[in-house]
């Protein structure tokens, strides 16, 4: 086995939280608002149910094939050739999605903060520590997350609480007035983020108590959605119809905070929160991609893979998109293929595995 | 090997954290404290940029002097747009303007009438400018406002404007509008907004050498264009209707016209309720206020409970009149700055769909009912005043 470390099941809450939330908080609110307007909490409630079902599928698969990741058990389920193809698609997906995340990270630093600094500088700046962390293994990433996660949550809640006095709750009215297509569009936008729960299929074999995974995952998803809804409401009530024009609504929210005329200009807090949060996210994705590729190639050692995938992700993240608008538009067009891969593959695997079991092959 | 690599990475991270491409040294920038924006005759923008002379600030702080010399200087630059003018600033000063500490933007009337949409777009887009920067509009040129004398409570002139705006709570005769509030109002259904007015004190008798400005009148904007002004009492009516009065003094004629009682309001709120009656929309504004007696007269017997009741009614009537005056003026200007349109949209979204295209006409003729309720809680340290 490539990974020797085990992570505590309790830490799974924070890991799943960090897999989804850092980029979702920054980019999702304006995307859902553009479609569903003040009803954008409805897509979030809808995605909760979908995510819970999906997590259940991933966890059942993990229980059926204990100590195996999706790359390994896809070969058990679909046979060698088909399984290898599925595994390869999943590997490529992980590399691509991580280059999206790295680009999103670099864009936030380059856009509102440091416009003169070249993009590659941020990309290299995040990928080097990421490579280092991946080489050290999952357990190290988990322990770093144990330090970063509380700070992340405290800052996040602080920003929402401090902006309370600027909120105008009339902006959430009238509810249930948007037509069904715009709500479904908003719902569609959320898939790309919440589908990332699929990474659980890579991490689950290394949790020390597999029986507890389900409970922890469900708690985490509930927290995630609650927080997502709160952030969404905070943004909508503060900015109203202006939300859809903001590139980074949460950043604007933090910048607008002013308590007693001296506690203001909280951009640096956002910067800190965002960099540390996204670092964890990028590292987990990088780790999963590395592990997936190493398992797919059936290597004994994944250190070289870590470096190679790191370099590939860095190059892709710079070269694939020329500007932020293109990236944001592609996030919408990519939703379908992404959803097919990250949510479709596990579901298909689950159904096939169940049928096989029913027929007596399992 | 691994340790060496680690050290290298650590070194790299330390270097990359300083942000060396985007460094801004204090001796390369000019910190701006306020900007006045005017339109020139050939439709260019003229910016009056108030630069903080931080060297002088330091000298003043050390010597304790607050003399005639301000630690600020105003520089006038012209350009085709705000951004362009900002770049032209460095041609005159040799520094780049640093906008993060701008406290107020003052907009001249000519520009405001021509439209400020482009400027608002730049202010919103640029990352140096914060959404908490106050917006002021003036009947004269913004340049004159920036040059005018104000009392030197703050060393920097335009930070006095900030103080003035922030204390709107104590009198409810003006209003505080920052970039965020303006944009939020403008992006609502009826695209009208208002902006704090700053003007010269008209009567030269009232001014002294050190102060020439006051916050007076409120500029009413529609589609980013200044279309009219609310005077002081109309501004208060606007605040009553929107429920934004926090504290104010109301003059009530009681028991008859010549003798007055002054009421100090310290809590107020409003509820705008659209009602549909026989397929016609009616707006009901429910105002409520709490206060106490601040000044009485010998004719008023405050020991009696019925006097308090009568005072309640009398002050409610005064407040209602103030609110109605503002609404009437708003209807004249065809600018729904009270948020009636949005309240209709929030309560009756279907009805709103049918009237949204000609809301301005609907607003002009709509029936508006104002109900006011004032409760006086106490009379201060004494009850009746001394009989004469």
XYZ file of C-alpha atoms in Angstrom:
750
model
C 0.000 0.000 0.000
C 1.261 3.426 -0.872
C -0.102 5.393 2.036
C 0.882 4.108 5.442
C -0.580 6.822 7.637
C -4.096 6.751 9.018
C -6.247 9.729 9.806
C -8.657 9.959 12.677
C -12.320 9.678 11.737
C -13.014 12.832 13.740
C -10.823 14.844 11.426
C -12.923 13.828 8.469
C -15.390 16.613 9.276
C -12.792 19.300 8.758
C -11.255 17.597 5.732
C -14.536 17.351 3.825
C -15.323 20.877 4.852
C -12.050 22.091 3.414
C -12.480 20.052 0.243
C -15.537 22.080 -0.695
C -15.735 25.400 1.095
C -12.673 27.604 0.338
C -13.382 28.244 -3.336
C -17.140 27.820 -3.006
C -17.410 30.741 -0.594
C -15.652 33.080 -2.943
C -17.079 32.152 -6.305
C -20.425 30.450 -5.737
C -22.644 33.220 -4.255
C -22.525 35.535 -7.254
C -22.995 32.607 -9.649
C -26.118 31.329 -7.912
C -27.463 34.849 -7.416
C -27.153 35.608 -11.091
C -29.508 32.709 -11.818
C -31.840 32.318 -8.877
C -31.720 35.879 -7.450
C -32.955 36.104 -3.868
C -34.199 32.512 -4.023
C -30.665 31.169 -4.247
C -31.070 29.415 -0.931
C -33.405 26.924 -2.646
C -30.642 25.446 -4.874
C -28.514 25.098 -1.758
C -31.218 23.127 0.033
C -31.717 20.979 -3.064
C -28.014 20.231 -3.408
C -27.876 19.172 0.244
C -30.242 16.283 -0.405
C -28.351 15.295 -3.548
C -25.003 15.469 -1.783
C -26.201 13.384 1.138
C -27.424 10.655 -1.235
C -24.222 10.826 -3.208
C -22.069 10.627 -0.078
C -24.068 7.563 0.932
C -23.205 5.937 -2.418
C -19.485 6.678 -2.054
C -19.446 5.395 1.514
C -21.274 2.180 0.620
C -18.727 1.555 -2.124
C -15.963 2.147 0.397
C -17.531 -0.381 2.751
C -17.934 -2.951 -0.007
C -14.283 -2.693 -1.032
C -12.478 -1.941 2.170
C -8.957 -0.548 1.988
C -9.356 0.238 -1.686
C -9.695 3.534 -3.437
C -11.940 4.242 -6.390
C -9.039 3.616 -8.793
C -8.579 0.122 -7.391
C -12.153 -0.987 -6.937
C -13.258 0.322 -10.320
C -11.098 -2.463 -11.751
C -12.741 -4.981 -9.424
C -16.179 -3.853 -10.460
C -15.856 -3.159 -14.172
C -13.055 -5.561 -15.007
C -9.447 -4.770 -15.824
C -9.738 -2.857 -19.095
C -12.874 -0.835 -18.407
C -11.727 -0.201 -14.852
C -8.415 1.164 -16.079
C -10.173 3.563 -18.439
C -12.472 4.768 -15.667
C -9.461 5.202 -13.387
C -7.606 7.190 -16.022
C -10.580 9.509 -16.522
C -10.745 10.059 -12.787
C -6.991 10.781 -12.605
C -7.177 13.315 -15.422
C -10.221 14.899 -13.831
C -8.364 15.359 -10.538
C -5.423 17.000 -12.292
C -7.706 19.304 -14.263
C -9.886 20.303 -11.338
C -6.855 21.112 -9.270
C -5.481 23.372 -11.965
C -8.825 25.182 -11.881
C -8.478 25.616 -8.125
C -4.891 26.819 -8.400
C -5.943 29.341 -11.012
C -8.831 30.558 -8.857
C -6.389 31.024 -6.016
C -3.907 32.931 -8.150
C -6.656 35.078 -9.667
C -7.811 36.331 -6.288
C -4.302 37.355 -5.328
C -3.527 38.886 -8.692
C -6.868 40.641 -9.174
C -7.760 42.703 -6.125
C -4.437 42.610 -4.334
C -1.299 42.422 -6.463
C -1.909 43.275 -10.061
C 1.725 43.686 -11.014
C 2.943 40.364 -9.695
C 2.926 37.740 -12.441
C 0.492 34.889 -12.129
C 3.122 32.146 -12.232
C 4.629 33.500 -9.071
C 1.492 32.705 -7.049
C 1.111 29.371 -8.778
C 4.656 28.289 -7.958
C 4.308 29.749 -4.498
C 1.392 27.446 -3.728
C 2.478 24.353 -5.652
C 5.868 23.988 -3.933
C 4.476 23.702 -0.406
C 1.769 21.502 -1.835
C 4.325 19.099 -3.343
C 6.141 19.048 -0.037
C 2.971 18.275 1.890
C 1.944 15.559 -0.550
C 5.327 13.872 -0.233
C 4.880 13.897 3.537
C 1.574 12.067 3.192
C -2.058 12.315 4.142
C -1.464 12.281 7.865
C 0.651 15.423 7.705
C -1.934 17.236 5.590
C -4.563 16.217 8.114
C -2.556 17.579 11.026
C -1.883 20.877 9.267
C -5.584 21.112 8.615
C -6.203 20.683 12.337
C -4.340 23.939 12.863
C -5.777 25.838 9.910
C -9.404 24.705 10.122
C -10.272 26.423 13.454
C -8.657 29.670 12.342
C -10.510 29.456 9.057
C -13.859 28.926 10.768
C -13.269 31.695 13.313
C -12.366 34.241 10.649
C -15.237 33.170 8.459
C -17.772 33.506 11.253
C -16.200 36.759 12.404
C -16.659 38.318 8.984
C -20.305 37.250 8.835
C -21.026 38.407 12.382
C -19.269 41.745 12.011
C -21.184 42.544 8.855
C -24.484 41.923 10.627
C -25.252 45.588 11.148
C -25.044 46.329 7.443
C -27.496 43.628 6.478
C -30.945 44.532 5.241
C -33.178 41.508 5.425
C -35.771 43.061 3.149
C -33.424 42.101 0.316
C -34.395 38.453 0.704
C -38.003 39.232 -0.195
C -40.035 38.171 -2.127
C -39.279 34.467 -1.838
C -40.358 31.725 -4.262
C -40.927 34.127 -7.126
C -38.240 32.996 -9.560
C -39.326 30.612 -12.269
C -38.269 26.990 -12.165
C -35.628 27.250 -14.911
C -33.615 29.920 -13.112
C -33.746 27.934 -9.891
C -32.617 24.813 -11.740
C -29.813 26.824 -13.327
C -28.694 27.969 -9.894
C -28.959 24.370 -8.708
C -26.804 23.265 -11.636
C -24.059 25.744 -10.680
C -23.680 24.192 -7.232
C -22.915 20.690 -8.537
C -19.327 21.437 -9.414
C -18.527 22.299 -5.814
C -20.622 19.871 -3.863
C -19.675 17.008 -6.160
C -16.167 17.359 -4.830
C -17.314 15.222 -1.938
C -16.343 12.422 -4.372
C -12.786 12.778 -3.086
C -13.979 10.824 -0.100
C -13.585 7.733 -2.287
C -9.840 8.385 -2.359
C -9.475 9.196 1.343
C -11.833 6.663 2.917
C -9.423 3.673 3.007
C -7.099 5.681 5.244
C -9.635 6.556 7.904
C -8.922 4.633 11.075
C -12.557 3.708 11.784
C -14.459 3.151 8.532
C -17.712 2.556 10.400
C -17.805 6.160 11.584
C -17.198 7.669 8.166
C -20.870 7.984 7.327
C -21.789 9.934 10.424
C -18.831 12.274 10.099
C -19.442 12.909 6.412
C -23.079 13.699 6.975
C -22.260 16.081 9.822
C -19.704 17.769 7.635
C -22.104 18.182 4.724
C -24.740 19.661 7.018
C -22.226 22.138 8.431
C -21.083 22.972 4.952
C -24.571 23.718 3.731
C -25.470 25.717 6.816
C -22.390 27.822 6.403
C -22.972 28.159 2.680
C -26.521 29.352 3.302
C -25.417 31.808 5.993
C -22.700 33.273 3.795
C -25.154 33.489 0.930
C -27.739 35.303 3.044
C -25.095 37.624 4.472
C -24.034 38.600 0.980
C -27.536 38.983 -0.438
C -28.774 41.033 2.500
C -25.763 43.328 2.358
C -25.468 43.874 -1.369
C -28.947 43.162 -2.673
C -29.225 43.207 -6.426
C -25.681 44.389 -6.693
C -24.463 40.891 -5.745
C -24.462 39.626 -9.300
C -21.948 42.221 -10.421
C -19.398 41.499 -7.736
C -16.426 39.387 -8.735
C -15.728 38.320 -5.162
C -18.800 39.038 -3.022
C -17.296 37.653 0.150
C -14.207 39.788 -0.258
C -16.385 42.861 -0.764
C -18.298 41.887 2.373
C -15.108 41.755 4.417
C -13.854 45.007 2.953
C -17.087 46.764 3.878
C -16.901 45.834 7.564
C -16.380 48.742 9.892
C -16.882 48.411 13.601
C -16.669 51.556 15.701
C -14.633 53.306 13.001
C -11.379 51.572 13.798
C -11.939 47.874 13.201
C -12.000 47.962 9.440
C -10.087 47.071 6.287
C -10.246 43.359 6.926
C -8.797 42.468 3.513
C -5.792 40.937 5.194
C -7.999 38.561 7.165
C -9.629 37.389 3.968
C -6.184 36.991 2.473
C -5.032 34.884 5.391
C -8.191 32.831 5.525
C -8.285 32.295 1.813
C -4.646 31.350 1.375
C -4.630 28.914 4.261
C -7.979 27.411 3.290
C -7.147 27.060 -0.347
C -3.750 25.668 0.492
C -5.481 22.768 2.248
C -7.888 22.339 -0.621
C -5.157 22.337 -3.240
C -3.043 19.975 -1.174
C -5.844 17.467 -0.700
C -6.677 17.523 -4.406
C -3.005 17.271 -5.280
C -2.623 14.381 -2.886
C -5.616 12.554 -4.308
C -4.436 13.115 -7.867
C -0.958 11.860 -7.008
C -2.266 8.820 -5.181
C -4.723 8.057 -7.957
C -2.060 8.209 -10.647
C 0.386 6.149 -8.596
C -2.265 3.518 -7.978
C -3.335 3.542 -11.572
C 0.264 2.974 -12.699
C 0.709 0.548 -9.791
C 3.845 2.281 -8.569
C 5.625 1.464 -5.334
C 6.507 5.067 -4.546
C 4.464 8.157 -5.329
C 7.015 10.847 -4.591
C 8.023 11.373 -8.199
C 4.384 11.387 -9.240
C 3.780 14.164 -6.706
C 6.402 16.348 -8.324
C 5.317 15.565 -11.865
C 1.606 16.142 -11.247
C 2.485 19.305 -9.371
C 4.372 20.663 -12.346
C 1.639 19.614 -14.766
C -1.048 21.301 -12.638
C 0.993 24.483 -12.358
C 1.536 24.656 -16.113
C -2.095 23.835 -16.898
C -3.402 26.406 -14.442
C -1.451 29.158 -16.173
C -1.940 28.128 -19.782
C -5.526 26.886 -19.948
C -7.294 30.207 -19.405
C -6.306 33.654 -20.497
C -8.549 35.594 -18.125
C -10.923 35.301 -15.215
C -14.066 35.742 -17.306
C -13.071 32.793 -19.457
C -12.411 30.706 -16.338
C -15.777 31.603 -14.837
C -17.578 30.815 -18.070
C -15.760 27.533 -18.358
C -16.792 26.623 -14.840
C -20.355 26.681 -16.155
C -19.641 24.627 -19.295
C -17.443 22.256 -17.313
C -20.204 21.499 -14.827
C -21.697 18.748 -16.958
C -18.493 16.757 -17.660
C -17.313 17.327 -14.104
C -20.579 16.109 -12.658
C -20.543 13.043 -14.920
C -17.053 12.185 -13.726
C -17.125 13.059 -10.066
C -20.698 12.043 -9.327
C -21.599 9.801 -12.264
C -18.688 7.378 -12.024
C -19.227 6.452 -8.353
C -22.970 6.070 -8.911
C -22.463 3.817 -11.948
C -19.861 1.794 -10.058
C -22.277 1.429 -7.180
C -25.120 0.235 -9.387
C -22.884 -2.244 -11.244
C -21.469 -3.524 -7.963
C -24.957 -4.009 -6.572
C -26.103 -5.860 -9.684
C -23.019 -8.071 -9.576
C -23.672 -8.829 -5.962
C -27.282 -9.598 -6.753
C -26.220 -12.000 -9.489
C -23.783 -13.652 -7.139
C -20.442 -12.555 -8.595
C -19.495 -10.318 -5.690
C 18.825 16.383 0.676
C 15.276 16.649 1.953
C 16.341 19.150 4.577
C 18.145 21.257 2.022
C 15.065 21.209 -0.177
C 12.953 22.234 2.762
C 15.217 25.173 3.528
C 15.072 26.219 -0.082
C 11.294 26.087 -0.080
C 11.158 28.038 3.168
C 13.400 30.697 1.680
C 11.249 30.856 -1.427
C 8.090 31.269 0.599
C 9.601 34.065 2.678
C 10.641 35.918 -0.440
C 7.298 35.427 -2.127
C 5.341 36.656 0.901
C 6.694 40.180 0.689
C 4.948 40.898 -2.577
C 7.906 42.659 -4.078
C 6.290 43.440 -7.418
C 3.520 45.402 -5.792
C 5.392 47.209 -3.102
C 4.336 50.782 -2.448
C 6.886 52.836 -0.624
C 5.714 55.853 1.329
C 8.008 58.143 -0.625
C 6.597 57.002 -3.941
C 2.914 57.621 -3.274
C 0.796 60.592 -2.384
C -1.863 59.706 0.163
C -5.155 61.307 -0.770
C -7.653 62.237 1.904
C -10.468 63.532 -0.250
C -11.275 64.103 -3.878
C -13.559 66.677 -5.401
C -14.881 65.881 -8.854
C -16.104 68.533 -11.286
C -16.914 68.756 -14.919
C -15.082 71.308 -17.009
C -16.633 73.290 -19.827
C -15.267 70.981 -22.506
C -16.855 68.008 -20.705
C -13.672 66.740 -19.190
C -13.266 65.836 -15.567
C -11.448 68.079 -13.201
C -10.289 66.471 -9.998
C -9.343 68.383 -6.877
C -7.139 65.939 -5.075
C -6.333 66.644 -1.471
C -2.882 65.295 -0.696
C -1.829 64.640 2.868
C 1.614 66.042 3.573
C 2.694 63.460 6.053
C 5.881 65.354 6.815
C 3.842 68.334 7.983
C 1.546 66.080 9.952
C 4.530 64.829 11.862
C 5.828 68.322 12.551
C 2.417 69.404 13.774
C 2.119 66.409 16.025
C 5.521 67.049 17.542
C 5.187 70.764 18.054
C 1.533 70.658 18.989
C 0.788 73.446 16.558
C -2.560 73.707 14.874
C -1.902 76.815 12.920
C -3.381 78.326 9.825
C -1.318 76.027 7.673
C -3.053 72.843 6.812
C -1.078 69.657 6.477
C -2.813 69.142 3.144
C -2.553 70.613 -0.309
C -5.044 70.537 -3.122
C -3.929 69.712 -6.606
C -6.183 70.145 -9.608
C -5.834 67.714 -12.461
C -7.870 67.235 -15.590
C -8.521 64.167 -17.629
C -11.015 62.387 -19.828
C -12.017 60.067 -17.033
C -11.349 59.532 -13.371
C -8.637 57.012 -14.122
C -7.025 59.206 -16.720
C -7.018 62.218 -14.403
C -5.498 60.100 -11.673
C -2.613 59.208 -13.959
C -2.218 62.845 -14.922
C -1.777 63.562 -11.231
C 1.705 62.069 -11.351
C 2.660 64.497 -14.105
C 2.202 67.313 -11.623
C 3.358 65.698 -8.434
C 5.800 62.987 -9.369
C 3.911 60.561 -7.162
C 1.125 58.088 -7.668
C -2.125 58.902 -5.945
C -3.018 56.404 -3.232
C -6.775 56.178 -2.920
C -7.274 53.783 -0.008
C -7.527 56.549 2.567
C -9.905 58.775 0.692
C -12.646 59.654 3.172
C -15.067 61.547 0.952
C -15.782 62.206 -2.668
C -17.358 65.576 -3.335
C -19.285 65.858 -6.579
C -20.019 69.205 -8.194
C -23.525 70.012 -9.382
C -22.691 70.321 -13.077
C -21.175 66.881 -13.152
C -23.983 65.450 -11.052
C -26.532 66.796 -13.528
C -24.603 65.352 -16.448
C -24.501 61.935 -14.774
C -22.065 60.148 -12.514
C -22.531 56.580 -13.765
C -19.009 56.360 -15.200
C -17.455 57.632 -12.016
C -19.403 55.236 -9.821
C -18.287 52.396 -12.073
C -14.630 53.291 -11.562
C -15.065 53.758 -7.826
C -16.709 50.368 -7.547
C -14.249 48.574 -9.798
C -10.997 49.839 -8.375
C -9.606 47.835 -5.505
C -7.983 50.766 -3.728
C -11.283 52.506 -3.063
C -13.438 51.237 -0.259
C -17.187 51.034 -0.309
C -17.355 52.949 2.938
C -16.138 56.149 1.320
C -18.745 58.879 1.728
C -20.304 60.613 -1.223
C -21.229 64.272 -1.036
C -22.858 66.460 -3.634
C -22.667 70.237 -3.703
C -24.557 73.060 -5.355
C -21.291 74.837 -6.104
C -18.081 73.510 -7.538
C -16.463 70.633 -5.692
C -13.199 72.451 -6.042
C -14.448 75.356 -3.921
C -15.665 72.951 -1.263
C -12.252 71.328 -1.058
C -10.636 74.744 -0.703
C -13.127 76.112 1.803
C -12.454 76.614 5.460
C -13.829 74.207 7.998
C -13.232 74.091 11.680
C -9.895 72.463 12.349
C -10.998 69.675 14.639
C -9.328 67.263 12.313
C -5.968 68.258 10.956
C -6.979 67.069 7.518
C -9.756 69.165 6.018
C -11.721 66.477 4.242
C -11.726 64.225 7.288
C -13.867 66.922 8.861
C -16.453 66.087 6.211
C -16.351 62.498 7.430
C -17.027 63.641 10.972
C -19.858 65.836 9.786
C -21.491 63.003 7.890
C -21.060 60.497 10.671
C -22.899 62.653 13.205
C -26.072 62.805 11.108
C -27.661 60.697 13.818
C -27.920 63.557 16.286
C -30.178 65.794 14.233
C -31.675 63.918 11.278
C -31.372 66.963 9.062
C -28.941 65.303 6.744
C -28.070 61.771 5.871
C -25.004 59.605 5.510
C -24.495 57.960 2.155
C -21.468 55.922 1.313
C -20.593 54.260 -1.954
C -22.186 50.981 -0.901
C -25.516 52.582 0.045
C -25.624 54.610 -3.126
C -24.943 51.583 -5.320
C -27.489 49.471 -3.458
C -30.168 52.118 -3.894
C -29.288 52.626 -7.539
C -29.474 48.912 -8.294
C -32.971 48.632 -6.870
C -36.060 48.545 -9.018
C -36.619 52.253 -9.424
C -32.985 53.349 -9.852
C -33.225 56.423 -7.694
C -30.930 57.426 -4.894
C -30.048 60.366 -2.764
C -26.778 61.854 -1.640
C -25.672 64.012 1.237
C -25.445 67.654 0.266
C -22.603 69.880 1.388
C -23.031 73.561 0.731
C -21.712 76.965 1.598
C -23.551 78.742 4.356
C -25.576 81.261 2.374
C -25.700 84.097 4.836
C -22.264 85.740 5.188
C -23.353 87.046 8.587
C -23.405 83.524 9.918
C -19.969 82.502 8.806
C -16.744 83.244 10.539
C -13.276 83.061 9.101
C -12.817 79.444 10.020
C -16.017 77.826 8.822
C -17.918 78.243 5.620
C -19.549 74.877 5.010
C -22.463 72.950 6.372
C -24.295 69.796 5.482
C -27.517 71.048 4.012
C -30.013 69.711 1.455
C -30.021 66.304 -0.123
C -29.366 65.647 -3.771
C -31.876 63.368 -5.483
C -30.492 61.174 -8.222
C -32.221 59.190 -10.857
C -30.325 56.941 -13.256
C -27.125 58.466 -11.889
C -28.282 61.995 -12.736
C -29.028 64.753 -10.263
C -32.632 65.772 -10.796
C -33.389 67.900 -7.781
C -32.815 68.782 -4.185
C -34.629 68.115 -0.943
C -34.332 70.900 1.589
C -33.635 70.298 5.257
C -37.167 69.500 6.334
C -37.859 67.381 3.245
C -34.706 65.459 4.077
C -36.093 64.780 7.490
C -39.360 63.654 5.966
C -37.406 61.301 3.744
C -35.644 59.904 6.791
C -38.963 59.482 8.633
C -40.432 57.567 5.720
C -37.437 55.310 5.317
C -37.244 54.742 9.055
C -33.717 56.047 9.278
C -34.243 58.719 11.924
C -32.292 57.883 15.023
C -32.435 61.059 17.046
C -33.887 64.444 16.331
C -35.650 67.452 17.775
C -39.225 68.105 16.695
C -40.821 71.501 17.169
C -44.471 71.116 18.120
C -46.874 74.021 18.270
C -48.697 73.485 21.528
C -51.012 74.611 23.023
C -51.286 77.229 20.214
C -49.178 78.555 17.385
C -46.967 81.023 19.213
C -45.822 78.776 22.027
C -43.826 75.732 21.215
C -42.827 72.509 22.857
C -39.695 70.784 21.666
C -39.690 67.028 21.632
C -36.532 65.007 21.585
C -37.064 61.829 19.565
C -34.627 59.083 20.433
C -36.154 56.058 18.754
C -38.055 55.859 15.511
C -39.055 53.394 12.879
C -41.238 52.992 9.841
C -43.074 50.287 8.010
C -44.075 50.648 4.391
C -47.079 48.493 3.565
C -48.494 48.374 0.080
C -52.219 47.561 0.052
C -54.322 46.638 -2.951
C -57.832 48.044 -2.784
C -60.207 47.671 -5.766
C -57.289 46.830 -8.038
C -55.520 50.027 -7.052
C -52.345 50.143 -5.060
C -52.222 52.220 -1.957
C -49.128 52.732 0.144
C -49.554 52.863 3.889
C -46.608 54.220 5.833
C -46.669 53.450 9.534
C -44.363 55.728 11.474
C -43.624 55.239 15.125
C -41.433 57.288 17.400
C -40.522 57.536 21.030
C -39.306 60.649 22.699
C -39.250 62.937 25.667
C -39.916 66.583 26.318
C -36.822 68.674 25.762
C -38.276 72.150 26.152
C -41.657 73.205 27.438
C -43.566 76.467 27.929
C -45.540 77.900 30.837
C -48.884 77.226 29.114
C -48.285 73.494 29.114
C -49.161 71.497 32.180
C -46.976 68.420 32.008
C -48.236 66.993 35.282
C -51.453 65.908 33.606
C -51.630 62.670 31.659
C -54.006 64.147 29.079
C -51.462 66.847 28.205
C -48.992 64.128 27.333
C -51.672 62.520 25.203
C -52.342 65.789 23.427
C -48.627 66.360 22.919
C -48.368 62.861 21.436
C -51.066 63.724 18.950
C -49.649 67.137 18.151
C -46.140 65.822 17.508
C -47.531 62.925 15.474
C -49.276 65.499 13.302
C -46.052 67.480 12.845
C -44.082 64.382 11.874
C -46.799 63.313 9.472
C -46.690 66.688 7.780
C -42.923 66.491 7.439
C -43.146 63.058 5.856
C -45.937 64.099 3.491
C -43.993 67.145 2.338
C -41.054 64.969 1.366
C -43.306 62.472 -0.417
C -44.976 65.278 -2.351
C -41.639 66.660 -3.441
C -40.512 63.185 -4.440
C -43.646 62.763 -6.535
C -42.967 66.100 -8.198
C -39.471 64.950 -9.105
C -40.791 61.532 -10.183
C -38.123 59.938 -8.026
C -39.186 57.131 -5.731
C -36.382 57.458 -3.219
C -38.584 56.128 -0.441
C -38.450 52.539 -1.618
C -42.204 52.279 -2.305
C -41.583 50.465 -5.561
C -39.470 47.848 -3.882
C -42.034 47.349 -1.152
C -44.651 46.673 -3.826
C -42.265 44.264 -5.541
C -41.603 42.475 -2.269
C -45.221 42.059 -1.340
C -46.985 41.774 -4.690
C -44.413 40.554 -7.235
C -47.120 39.775 -9.828
C -48.690 43.214 -9.578
C -45.252 44.744 -9.824
C -44.619 42.988 -13.124
C -47.627 44.723 -14.638
C -46.789 48.225 -13.423
C -42.994 48.253 -13.388
C -42.617 49.873 -16.798
C -44.610 52.942 -15.882
C -43.896 52.962 -12.179
C -42.863 56.617 -12.318
C -46.345 57.608 -13.462
C -47.993 55.282 -10.984
C -45.838 56.721 -8.224
C -46.868 60.254 -9.101
C -50.526 59.578 -8.624
C -50.471 56.826 -6.043
C -52.432 57.285 -2.811
C -50.101 57.439 0.125
C -51.394 57.268 3.634
C -49.156 58.153 6.553
C -50.085 56.992 10.036
C -47.964 58.305 12.846
C -47.748 57.234 16.423
C -45.614 59.104 18.916
C -45.189 58.094 22.515
C -43.603 60.521 24.930
C -41.987 58.529 27.669
C -40.778 61.169 30.105
C -40.481 64.878 30.702
C -36.893 65.233 31.844
C -35.725 66.232 35.308
C -38.585 68.677 35.896
C -42.267 68.630 35.070
C -43.617 72.146 34.528
C -41.429 75.118 33.792
C -41.437 78.188 35.994
C -44.521 80.364 35.620
C -43.843 83.857 34.460
